[in-house]
XYZ file of C-alpha atoms in Angstrom:
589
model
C 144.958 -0.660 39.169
C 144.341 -3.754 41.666
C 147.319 -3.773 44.677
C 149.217 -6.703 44.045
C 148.073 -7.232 47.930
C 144.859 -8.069 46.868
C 145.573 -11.423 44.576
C 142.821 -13.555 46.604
C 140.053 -11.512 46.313
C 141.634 -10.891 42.955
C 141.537 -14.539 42.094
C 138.141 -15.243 43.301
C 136.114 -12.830 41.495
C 138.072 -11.656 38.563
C 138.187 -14.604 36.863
C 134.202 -15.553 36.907
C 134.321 -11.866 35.068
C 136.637 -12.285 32.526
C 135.422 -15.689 31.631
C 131.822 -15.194 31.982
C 131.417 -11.546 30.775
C 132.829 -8.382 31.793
C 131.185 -4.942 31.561
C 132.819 -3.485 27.910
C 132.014 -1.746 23.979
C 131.702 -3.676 21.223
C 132.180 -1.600 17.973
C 133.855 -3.338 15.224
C 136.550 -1.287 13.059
C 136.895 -1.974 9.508
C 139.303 -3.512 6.871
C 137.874 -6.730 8.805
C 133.416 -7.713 8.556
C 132.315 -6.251 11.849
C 130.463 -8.338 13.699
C 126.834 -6.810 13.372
C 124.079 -7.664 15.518
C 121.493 -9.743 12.601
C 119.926 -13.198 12.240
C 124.033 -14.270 10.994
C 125.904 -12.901 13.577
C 125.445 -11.619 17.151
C 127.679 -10.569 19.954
C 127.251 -10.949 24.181
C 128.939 -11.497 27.138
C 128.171 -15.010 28.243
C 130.387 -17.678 28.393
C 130.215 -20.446 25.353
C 129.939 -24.243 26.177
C 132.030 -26.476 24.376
C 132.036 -30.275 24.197
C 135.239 -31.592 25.963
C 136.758 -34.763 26.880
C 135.813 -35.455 31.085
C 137.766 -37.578 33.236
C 140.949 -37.296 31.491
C 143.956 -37.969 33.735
C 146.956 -35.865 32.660
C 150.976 -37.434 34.430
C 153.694 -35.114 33.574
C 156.801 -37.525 33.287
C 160.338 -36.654 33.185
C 162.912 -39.221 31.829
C 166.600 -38.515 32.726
C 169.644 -40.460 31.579
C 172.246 -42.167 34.376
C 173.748 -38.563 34.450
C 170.406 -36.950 35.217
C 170.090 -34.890 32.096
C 166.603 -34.699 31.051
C 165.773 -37.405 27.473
C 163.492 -35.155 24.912
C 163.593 -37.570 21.951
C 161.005 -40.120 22.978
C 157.452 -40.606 21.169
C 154.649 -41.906 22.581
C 154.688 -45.221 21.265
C 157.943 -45.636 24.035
C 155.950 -44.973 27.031
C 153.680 -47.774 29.033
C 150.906 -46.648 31.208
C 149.183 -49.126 33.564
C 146.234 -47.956 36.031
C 146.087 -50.184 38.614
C 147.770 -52.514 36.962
C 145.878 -52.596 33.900
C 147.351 -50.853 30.610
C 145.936 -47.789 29.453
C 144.969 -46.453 25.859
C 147.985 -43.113 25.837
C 145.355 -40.306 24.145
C 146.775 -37.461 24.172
C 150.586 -36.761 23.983
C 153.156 -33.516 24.116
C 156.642 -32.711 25.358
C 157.116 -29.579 26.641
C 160.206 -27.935 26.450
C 161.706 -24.837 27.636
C 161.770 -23.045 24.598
C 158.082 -23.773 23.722
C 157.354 -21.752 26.651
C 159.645 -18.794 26.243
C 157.660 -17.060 23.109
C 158.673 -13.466 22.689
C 155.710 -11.202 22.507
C 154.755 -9.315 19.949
C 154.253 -5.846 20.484
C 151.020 -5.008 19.158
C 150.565 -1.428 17.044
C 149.945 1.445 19.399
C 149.191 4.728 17.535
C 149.882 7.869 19.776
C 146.572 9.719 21.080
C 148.527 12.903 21.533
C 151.866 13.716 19.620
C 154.408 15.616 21.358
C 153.950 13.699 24.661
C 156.599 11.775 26.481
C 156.124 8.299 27.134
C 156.666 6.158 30.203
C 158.874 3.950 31.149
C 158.103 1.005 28.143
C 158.475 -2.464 28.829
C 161.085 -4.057 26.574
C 159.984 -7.053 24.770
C 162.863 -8.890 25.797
C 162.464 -7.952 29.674
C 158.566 -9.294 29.589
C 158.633 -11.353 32.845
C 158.815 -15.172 31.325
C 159.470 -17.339 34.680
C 157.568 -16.703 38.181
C 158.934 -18.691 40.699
C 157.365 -19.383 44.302
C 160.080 -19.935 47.170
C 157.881 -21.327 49.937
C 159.159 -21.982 53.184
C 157.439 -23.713 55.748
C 157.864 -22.097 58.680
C 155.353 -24.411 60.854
C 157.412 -27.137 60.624
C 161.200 -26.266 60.496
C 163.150 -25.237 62.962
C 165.483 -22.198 63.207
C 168.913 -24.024 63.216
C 167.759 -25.361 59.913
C 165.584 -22.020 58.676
C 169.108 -19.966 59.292
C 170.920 -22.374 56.291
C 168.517 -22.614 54.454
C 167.550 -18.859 54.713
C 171.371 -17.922 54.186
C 171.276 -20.103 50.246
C 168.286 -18.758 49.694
C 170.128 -15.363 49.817
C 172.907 -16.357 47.525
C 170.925 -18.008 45.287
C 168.176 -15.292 44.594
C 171.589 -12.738 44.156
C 173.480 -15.239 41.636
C 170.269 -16.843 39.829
C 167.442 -14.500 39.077
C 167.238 -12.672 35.330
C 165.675 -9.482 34.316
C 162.943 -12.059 33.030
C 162.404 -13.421 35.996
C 159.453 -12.373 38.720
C 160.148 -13.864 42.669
C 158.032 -14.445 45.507
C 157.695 -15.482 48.945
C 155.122 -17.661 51.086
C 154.681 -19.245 54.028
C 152.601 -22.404 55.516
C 151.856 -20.144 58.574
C 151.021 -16.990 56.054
C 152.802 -14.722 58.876
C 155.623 -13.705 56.198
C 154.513 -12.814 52.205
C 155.656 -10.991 49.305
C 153.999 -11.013 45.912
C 156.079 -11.675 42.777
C 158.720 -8.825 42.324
C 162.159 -8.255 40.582
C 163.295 -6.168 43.725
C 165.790 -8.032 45.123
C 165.804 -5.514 48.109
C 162.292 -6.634 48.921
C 163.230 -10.509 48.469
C 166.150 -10.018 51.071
C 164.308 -8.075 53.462
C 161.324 -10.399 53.368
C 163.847 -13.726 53.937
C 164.989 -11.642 57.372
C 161.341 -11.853 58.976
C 161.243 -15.613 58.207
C 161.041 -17.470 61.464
C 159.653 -20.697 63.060
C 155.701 -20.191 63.363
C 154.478 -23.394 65.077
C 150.662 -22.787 64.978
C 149.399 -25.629 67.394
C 152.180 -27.371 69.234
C 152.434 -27.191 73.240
C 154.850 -24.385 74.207
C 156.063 -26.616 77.525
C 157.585 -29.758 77.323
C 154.917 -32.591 77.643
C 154.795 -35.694 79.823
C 155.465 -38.413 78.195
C 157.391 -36.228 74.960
C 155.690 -38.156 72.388
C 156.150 -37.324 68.799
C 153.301 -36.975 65.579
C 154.677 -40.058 64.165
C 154.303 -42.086 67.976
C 150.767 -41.013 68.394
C 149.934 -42.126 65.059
C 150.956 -45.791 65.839
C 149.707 -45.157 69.478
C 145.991 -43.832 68.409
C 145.332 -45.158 65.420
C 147.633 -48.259 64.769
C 147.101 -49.750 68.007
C 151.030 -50.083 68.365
C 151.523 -51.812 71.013
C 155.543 -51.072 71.805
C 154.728 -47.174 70.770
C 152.424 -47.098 73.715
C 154.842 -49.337 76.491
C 157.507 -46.445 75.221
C 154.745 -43.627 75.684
C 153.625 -45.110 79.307
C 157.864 -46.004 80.168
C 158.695 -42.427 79.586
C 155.533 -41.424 81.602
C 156.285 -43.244 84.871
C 159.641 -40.762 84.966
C 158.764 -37.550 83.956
C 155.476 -38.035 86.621
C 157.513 -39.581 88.692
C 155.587 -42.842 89.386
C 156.407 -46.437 91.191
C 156.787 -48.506 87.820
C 155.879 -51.746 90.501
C 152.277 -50.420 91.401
C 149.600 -51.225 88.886
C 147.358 -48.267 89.862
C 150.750 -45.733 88.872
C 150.597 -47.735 85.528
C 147.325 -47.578 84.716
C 147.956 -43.289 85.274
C 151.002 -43.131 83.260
C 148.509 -45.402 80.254
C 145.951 -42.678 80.639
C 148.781 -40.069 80.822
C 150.188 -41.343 77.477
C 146.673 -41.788 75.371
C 145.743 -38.351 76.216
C 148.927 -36.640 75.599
C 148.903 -38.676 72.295
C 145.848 -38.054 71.596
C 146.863 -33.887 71.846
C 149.592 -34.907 69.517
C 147.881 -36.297 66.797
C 144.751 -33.348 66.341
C 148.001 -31.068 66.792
C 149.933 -32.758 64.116
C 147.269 -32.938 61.928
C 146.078 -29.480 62.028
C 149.627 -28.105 61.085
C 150.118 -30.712 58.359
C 146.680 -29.558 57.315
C 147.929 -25.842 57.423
C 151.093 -26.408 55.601
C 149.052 -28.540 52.668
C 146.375 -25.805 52.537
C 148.956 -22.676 52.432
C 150.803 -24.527 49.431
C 147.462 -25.006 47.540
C 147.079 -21.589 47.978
C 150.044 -20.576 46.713
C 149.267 -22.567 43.817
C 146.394 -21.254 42.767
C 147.939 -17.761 43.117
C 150.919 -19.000 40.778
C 148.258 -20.050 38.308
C 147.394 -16.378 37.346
C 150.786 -15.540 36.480
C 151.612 -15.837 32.627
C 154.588 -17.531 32.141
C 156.930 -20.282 33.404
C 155.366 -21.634 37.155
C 157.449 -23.569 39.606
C 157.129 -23.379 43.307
C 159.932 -23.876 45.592
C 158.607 -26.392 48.331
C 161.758 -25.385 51.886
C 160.801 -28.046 54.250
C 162.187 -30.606 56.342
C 158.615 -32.355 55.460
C 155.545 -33.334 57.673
C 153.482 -36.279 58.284
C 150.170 -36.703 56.045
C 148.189 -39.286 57.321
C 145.464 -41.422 55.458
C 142.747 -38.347 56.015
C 145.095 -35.563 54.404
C 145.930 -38.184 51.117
C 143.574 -36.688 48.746
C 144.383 -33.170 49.790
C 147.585 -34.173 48.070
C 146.512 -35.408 45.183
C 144.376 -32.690 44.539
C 147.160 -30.155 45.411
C 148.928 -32.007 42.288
C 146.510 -32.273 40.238
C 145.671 -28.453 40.164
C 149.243 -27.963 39.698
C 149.442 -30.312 36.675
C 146.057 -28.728 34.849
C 148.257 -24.918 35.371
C 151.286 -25.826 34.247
C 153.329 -25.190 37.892
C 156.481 -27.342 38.869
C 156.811 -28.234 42.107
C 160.143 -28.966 43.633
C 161.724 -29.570 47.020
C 164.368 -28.741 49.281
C 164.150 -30.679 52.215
C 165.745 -28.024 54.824
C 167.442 -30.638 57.273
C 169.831 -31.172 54.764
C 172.275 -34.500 55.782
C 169.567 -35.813 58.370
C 171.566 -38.219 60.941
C 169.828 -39.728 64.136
C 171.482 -39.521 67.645
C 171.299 -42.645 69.645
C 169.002 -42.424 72.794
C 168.050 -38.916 71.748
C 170.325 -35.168 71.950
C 171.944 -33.863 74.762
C 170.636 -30.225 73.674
C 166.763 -31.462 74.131
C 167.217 -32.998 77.396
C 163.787 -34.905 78.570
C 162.558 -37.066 81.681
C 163.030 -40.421 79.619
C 163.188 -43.837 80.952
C 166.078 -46.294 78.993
C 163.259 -47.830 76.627
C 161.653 -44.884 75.996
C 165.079 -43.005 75.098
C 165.860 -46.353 72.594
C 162.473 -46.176 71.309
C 162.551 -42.576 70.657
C 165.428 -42.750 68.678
C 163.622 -45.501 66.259
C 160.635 -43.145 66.030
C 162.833 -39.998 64.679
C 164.362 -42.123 62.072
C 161.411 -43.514 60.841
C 159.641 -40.443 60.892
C 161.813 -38.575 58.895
C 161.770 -41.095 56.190
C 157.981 -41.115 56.552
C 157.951 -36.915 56.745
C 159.864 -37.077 53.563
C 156.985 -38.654 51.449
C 154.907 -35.042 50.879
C 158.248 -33.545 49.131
C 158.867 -36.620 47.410
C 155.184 -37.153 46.018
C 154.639 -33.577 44.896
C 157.687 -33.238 43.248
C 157.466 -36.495 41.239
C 153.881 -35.947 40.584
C 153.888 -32.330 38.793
C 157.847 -33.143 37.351
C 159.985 -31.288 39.925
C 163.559 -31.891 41.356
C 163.729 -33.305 44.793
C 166.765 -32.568 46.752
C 167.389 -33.895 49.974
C 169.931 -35.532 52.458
C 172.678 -33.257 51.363
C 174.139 -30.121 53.270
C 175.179 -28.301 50.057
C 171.648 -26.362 50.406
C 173.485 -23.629 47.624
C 173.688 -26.591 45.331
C 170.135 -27.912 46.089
C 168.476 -23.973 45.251
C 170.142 -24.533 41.766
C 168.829 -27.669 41.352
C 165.169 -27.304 42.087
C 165.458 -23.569 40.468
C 165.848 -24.934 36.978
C 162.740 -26.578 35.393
C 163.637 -29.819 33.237
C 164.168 -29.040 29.952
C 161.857 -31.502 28.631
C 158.440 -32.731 30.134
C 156.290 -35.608 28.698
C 152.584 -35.369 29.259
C 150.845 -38.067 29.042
C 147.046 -38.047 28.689
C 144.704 -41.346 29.293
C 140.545 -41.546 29.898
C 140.637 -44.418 31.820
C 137.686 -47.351 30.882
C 134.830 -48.081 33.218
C 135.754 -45.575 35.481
C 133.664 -45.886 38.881
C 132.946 -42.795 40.202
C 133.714 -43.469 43.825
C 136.021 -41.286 45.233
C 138.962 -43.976 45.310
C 142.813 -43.995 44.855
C 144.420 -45.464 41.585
C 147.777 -46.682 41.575
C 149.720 -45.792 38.071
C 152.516 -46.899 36.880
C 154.477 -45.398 33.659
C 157.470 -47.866 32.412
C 159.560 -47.684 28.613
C 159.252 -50.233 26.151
C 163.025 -50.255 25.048
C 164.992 -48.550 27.563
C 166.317 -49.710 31.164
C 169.170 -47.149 31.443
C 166.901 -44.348 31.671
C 165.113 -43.125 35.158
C 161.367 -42.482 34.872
C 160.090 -39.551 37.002
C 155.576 -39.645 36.975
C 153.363 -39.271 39.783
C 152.023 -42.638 41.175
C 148.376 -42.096 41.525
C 145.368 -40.239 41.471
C 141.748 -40.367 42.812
C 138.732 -40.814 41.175
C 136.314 -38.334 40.438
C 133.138 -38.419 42.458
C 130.673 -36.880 39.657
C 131.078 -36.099 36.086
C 133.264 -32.777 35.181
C 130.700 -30.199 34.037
C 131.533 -29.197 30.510
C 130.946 -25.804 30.298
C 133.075 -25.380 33.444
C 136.252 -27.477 32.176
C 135.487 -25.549 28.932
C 136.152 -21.961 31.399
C 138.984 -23.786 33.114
C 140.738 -24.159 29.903
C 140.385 -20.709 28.542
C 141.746 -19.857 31.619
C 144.587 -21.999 31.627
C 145.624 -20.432 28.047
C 145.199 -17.140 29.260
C 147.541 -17.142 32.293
C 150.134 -18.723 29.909
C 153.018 -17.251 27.580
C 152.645 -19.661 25.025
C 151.504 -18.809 21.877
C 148.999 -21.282 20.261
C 147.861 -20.830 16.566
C 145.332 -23.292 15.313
C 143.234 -20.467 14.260
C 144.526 -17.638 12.178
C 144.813 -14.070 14.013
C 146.348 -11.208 14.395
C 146.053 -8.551 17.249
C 146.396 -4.947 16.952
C 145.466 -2.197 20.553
C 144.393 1.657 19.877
C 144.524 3.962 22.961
C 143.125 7.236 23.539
C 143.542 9.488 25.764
C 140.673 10.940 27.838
C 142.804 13.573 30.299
C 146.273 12.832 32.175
C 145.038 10.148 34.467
C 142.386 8.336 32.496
C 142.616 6.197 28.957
C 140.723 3.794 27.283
C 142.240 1.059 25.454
C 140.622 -1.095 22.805
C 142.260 -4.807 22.022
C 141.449 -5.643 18.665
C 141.470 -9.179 17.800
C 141.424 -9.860 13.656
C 140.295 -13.837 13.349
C 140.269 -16.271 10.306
C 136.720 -17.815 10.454
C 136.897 -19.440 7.186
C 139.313 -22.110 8.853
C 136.765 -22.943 11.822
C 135.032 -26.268 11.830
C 131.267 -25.028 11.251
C 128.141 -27.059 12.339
C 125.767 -27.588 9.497
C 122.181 -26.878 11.070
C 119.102 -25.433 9.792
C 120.719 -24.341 6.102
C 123.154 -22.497 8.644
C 126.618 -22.565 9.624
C 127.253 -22.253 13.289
C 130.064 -22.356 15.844
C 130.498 -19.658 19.014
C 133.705 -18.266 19.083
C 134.657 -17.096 22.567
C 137.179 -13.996 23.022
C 139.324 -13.753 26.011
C 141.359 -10.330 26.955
C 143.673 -10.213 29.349
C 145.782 -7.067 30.912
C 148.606 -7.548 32.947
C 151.220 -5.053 34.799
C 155.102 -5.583 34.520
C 155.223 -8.238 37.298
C 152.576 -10.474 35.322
C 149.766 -9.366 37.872
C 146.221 -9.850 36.092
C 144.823 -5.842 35.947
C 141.658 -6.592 33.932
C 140.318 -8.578 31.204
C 136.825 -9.456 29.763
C 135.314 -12.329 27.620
C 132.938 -12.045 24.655
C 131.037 -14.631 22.945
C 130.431 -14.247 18.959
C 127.399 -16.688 17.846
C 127.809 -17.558 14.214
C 124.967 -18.502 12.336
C 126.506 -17.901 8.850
C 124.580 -18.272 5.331
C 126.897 -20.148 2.329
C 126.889 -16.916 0.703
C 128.311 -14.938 3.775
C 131.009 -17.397 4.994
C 132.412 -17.809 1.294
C 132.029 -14.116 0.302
C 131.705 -11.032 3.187
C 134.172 -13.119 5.741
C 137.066 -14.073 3.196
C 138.443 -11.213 5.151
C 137.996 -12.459 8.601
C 136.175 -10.997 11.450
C 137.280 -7.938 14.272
C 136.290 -8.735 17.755
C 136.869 -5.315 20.004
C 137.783 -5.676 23.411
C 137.743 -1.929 25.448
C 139.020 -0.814 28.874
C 139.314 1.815 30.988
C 142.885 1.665 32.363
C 145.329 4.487 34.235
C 148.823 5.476 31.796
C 151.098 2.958 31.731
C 152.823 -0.116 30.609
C 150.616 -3.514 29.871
C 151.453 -6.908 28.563
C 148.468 -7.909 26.703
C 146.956 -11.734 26.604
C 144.600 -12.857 23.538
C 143.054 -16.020 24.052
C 140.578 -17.533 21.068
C 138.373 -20.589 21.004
C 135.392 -22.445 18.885
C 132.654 -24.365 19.811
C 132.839 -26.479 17.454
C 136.497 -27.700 16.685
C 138.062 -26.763 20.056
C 140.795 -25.058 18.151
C 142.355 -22.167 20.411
C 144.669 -19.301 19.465
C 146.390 -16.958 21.678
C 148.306 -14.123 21.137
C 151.150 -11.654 23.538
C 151.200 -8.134 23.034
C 152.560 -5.144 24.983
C 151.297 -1.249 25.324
C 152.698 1.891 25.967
C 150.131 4.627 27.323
C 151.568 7.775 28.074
C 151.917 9.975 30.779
C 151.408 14.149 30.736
């Protein structure tokens, strides 16, 4: 069994397996036609292609009342969706709600191999882990006064909050501190003690002038021309300079556009970090089956115009998995001292000190933005300017009951890379508050369609919900080889007779891909493997031999132990998916 240490690596190459063919036996069982290898029906471990929609933009929205409950009895024909100004055709529609996602699975027959034998440890249907949740803290940018309250609700919250059903983890922008998901809240405490401030880039002495990310930014690349007479006021005093002789000014200018040039590559490179780390952390959320929110503990960072689409791509992989993302900002009640704090004293000249204190406040709204636009975009909570940080863990803990997804294809899209504005509004309603994201780019090249077909599967397999457009039903058989070693078969029972079937050469065809998934009690992806059933059926066979259905057999070679088991169907043809929980009990000697 794969360390739960090992979830990159896990990640990278797992998933091409399971999707595009892992190493397994195929033997079909009776009541069910087996699939046989003929001219009508063959079996192999490639991946299907499937015609999908490309380009379509997916914006979760949440719409709360004036008391900030969530509104779940809206239909489409409410919402309004304008792309750059310009309304938009609403294609595909759905509310998800908490329930939807909170199937109980079904535990799936598993004959003893041995009688007499005592099993493990079995995981209770009712304790199969339903919600992960992500508490990432980033440590690059906040500083200890503020890590130390927000660390100390974290503490309380994680001891009041979490449920049996419930799987925890903990990340950081600098990656120094890390624990996988777990239910030990031993582990969760004692991982929240090693937090601490990890600045990766910034000067560790004070620098002459003390100019800030947000300065340099107007200094370098706005051309700001009171940033700079600040940057060069503050200069003249801390290098002690004659402010009356032109040669000591020109210094303290080149003083100040170096230093603020060293800001800004700093700046950026730890706003960079941070943004990377979280969509990291993302992607690791996305192969965990269940509920998916990230905790975003911050007091925020700059992203300039260079690190905008790193945004909006960190969104828009959290939208396509299903993950929540909401923030704490960890300053809490921000307030600005005039002319700067007496606990950070600095060589400062009067302007500069005046100055600085514009800069802070501005930058803080301005740091703000990331929480703001990551939370709105995926349908998060955002909590911020408020000290109650116990409060705030509450609020961003608890996904909105009901989320609105909107789906559009926009017209005469240009495939050029750029931003596009949206804008979601109700037809009848102006007491309600509408939560969406506000843009997204555009694509550069056409999504391949046997990829977004992979990416789908995918998605349905890292996900609790159970989806039934196909008829199936899944049963496991186990046998054991000698105390350490089983093997495990996943049998998968499918309808055919209710696919949508090509008519082609006097045949009726449609590929019908099988996806197994394995996972241990903290929703960690074991195994899995993919097959590929090619139908090319005669009249005769799909009205008589198949009234039964067809078994698909999945097998693996696992260790004794508990597994929650992940069945995900889908045709060629009609795009119609199933999917299917299961749990199994394989006992120890």
């Amino acid at each position: 069994m794969l360390r739960p240490d090992a979830w990159p690596c896990l990640y990278l190459w797992l998933i091409p397996a399971v999707l595009g063919g892992a190493d397994s036996q195929a033997q079909q069982p009776p009541p069910s036609q087996p699939v046989s290898q003929n001219d009508e029906m063959t079996t192999h471990e490639t991946p299907a292609t499937f015609r999908t929609k490309v380009n379509l933009v997916l914006v979760p929205v949440v719409v709360r009342d004036r008391q900030g409950r969530a509104v779940g009895d809206l239909k489409k024909e409410d919402f309004q969706l304008f792309d750059k100004g310009k309304p938009q055709t609403i294609s595909s529609f759905s509310v998800e709600t908490l329930t939807s996602q909170t199937t109980e699975p079904v535990k799936a027959e598993t004959p003893a191999a041995v009688s007499g034998e005592e099993s493990p440890a079995a995981i209770n249907p009712a304790d199969v882990p339903k919600r992960f949740v992500v508490y990432f803290f980033d440590d690059v940018h906040i500083s200890q006064s503020d890590l130390m309250q927000v660390r100390a609700a974290a503490e309380r919250h994680i001891d009041d909050s979490l449920v049996p059903t419930d799987r925890a983890a903990i990340y950081t922008s600098s990656g120094r501190t890390t624990l996988d998901f777990t239910d030990d809240r031993a582990k969760l405490h004692a991982t929240l003690l090693k937090l601490s401030p990890q600045p990766i880039a910034r000067a560790m002495s004070q620098l002459c002038p003390d100019i800030s990310y947000y300065q340099s930014d107007l200094i370098m690349n706005q051309n700001d021309p009171m940033a700079l007479q600040a940057a060069v006021a503050d200069a003249i005093v801390c290098m002690g300079l004659d402010p009356t002789d032109a040669s000591s000014v020109q210094a303290a200018q080149s003083m100040s556009r170096a230093t603020a040039s060293q800001v800004l590559n700093t700046g950026e490179s730890e706003s960079r970090a941070a943004l990377r780390s979280l969509r990291d952390v993302i992607r690791r959320i996305s192969a965990m089956p269940g509920q998916r929110s990230v905790i975003l503990i911050s007091p925020g960072f700059l992203t300039l115009v260079d690190l905008q689409q790193d945004k909006t791509e960190i969104i828009e992989h959290a939208i396509h998995a299903n993950v929540i993302i909401s923030s704490l900002n960890a300053r809490g009640l921000y307030t600005i001292v005039p002319f700067g704090e007496a606990s950070q004293p600095s060589a400062q000249s009067p302007t500069g000190a005046f100055m600085r204190s514009q800069y802070q406040d501005l930058s803080a709204l301005a740091e703000e933005d990331v929480l703001a636009e990551v939370t709105y975009g995926t349908g998060g909570v955002f909590f911020h300017n408020n000290n109650d940080l116990l409060e705030g863990f509450k609020r961003v803990a608890a996904r909105p009951e009901f989320v609105y997804v909107l789906g559009f294809a926009p017209q005469n899209l240009k495939l050029d890379g750029r931003l596009h504005t949206l804008k979601i509004t109700l037809r009848n309603s102006a007491k309600l508050d509408v939560q969406a994201r506000k843009g997204y780019y555009a694509p550069q090249h056409l999504s391949d369609p046997e990829q977004t077909a992979k990416q789908e599967i995918q998605d349905a397999l890292f996900s609790r919900e159970e989806l039934r457009d196909i008829p199936l039903v899944m049963h496991t058989q186990f046998f054991k080889q000698d105390a350490a070693n089983a093997k495990l078969a996943v049998l998968a029972r499918v309808d055919v007779k209710h696919l949508h079937f090509r008519r082609e050469n006097g045949r009726n065809q449609d590929d019908l891909t099988v996806v197994s998934g394995l996972f241990d009690r903290n929703g960690n992806l074991v195994t899995g493997n993919s097959k590929t059933v090619e139908m090319r059926l005669k009249d005769q066979t799909l009205e008589g031999r198949l009234n039964g259905g067809i078994t698909v057999k999945s097998s693996f070679d696992v260790k004794p132990g508990s597994y929650m088991i992940r069945l995900v169907i889908r045709d060629s043809e009609g795009q119609l998916m199933a999917a299917a929980n299961g749990t199994v009990d394989i006992p120890m000697n």
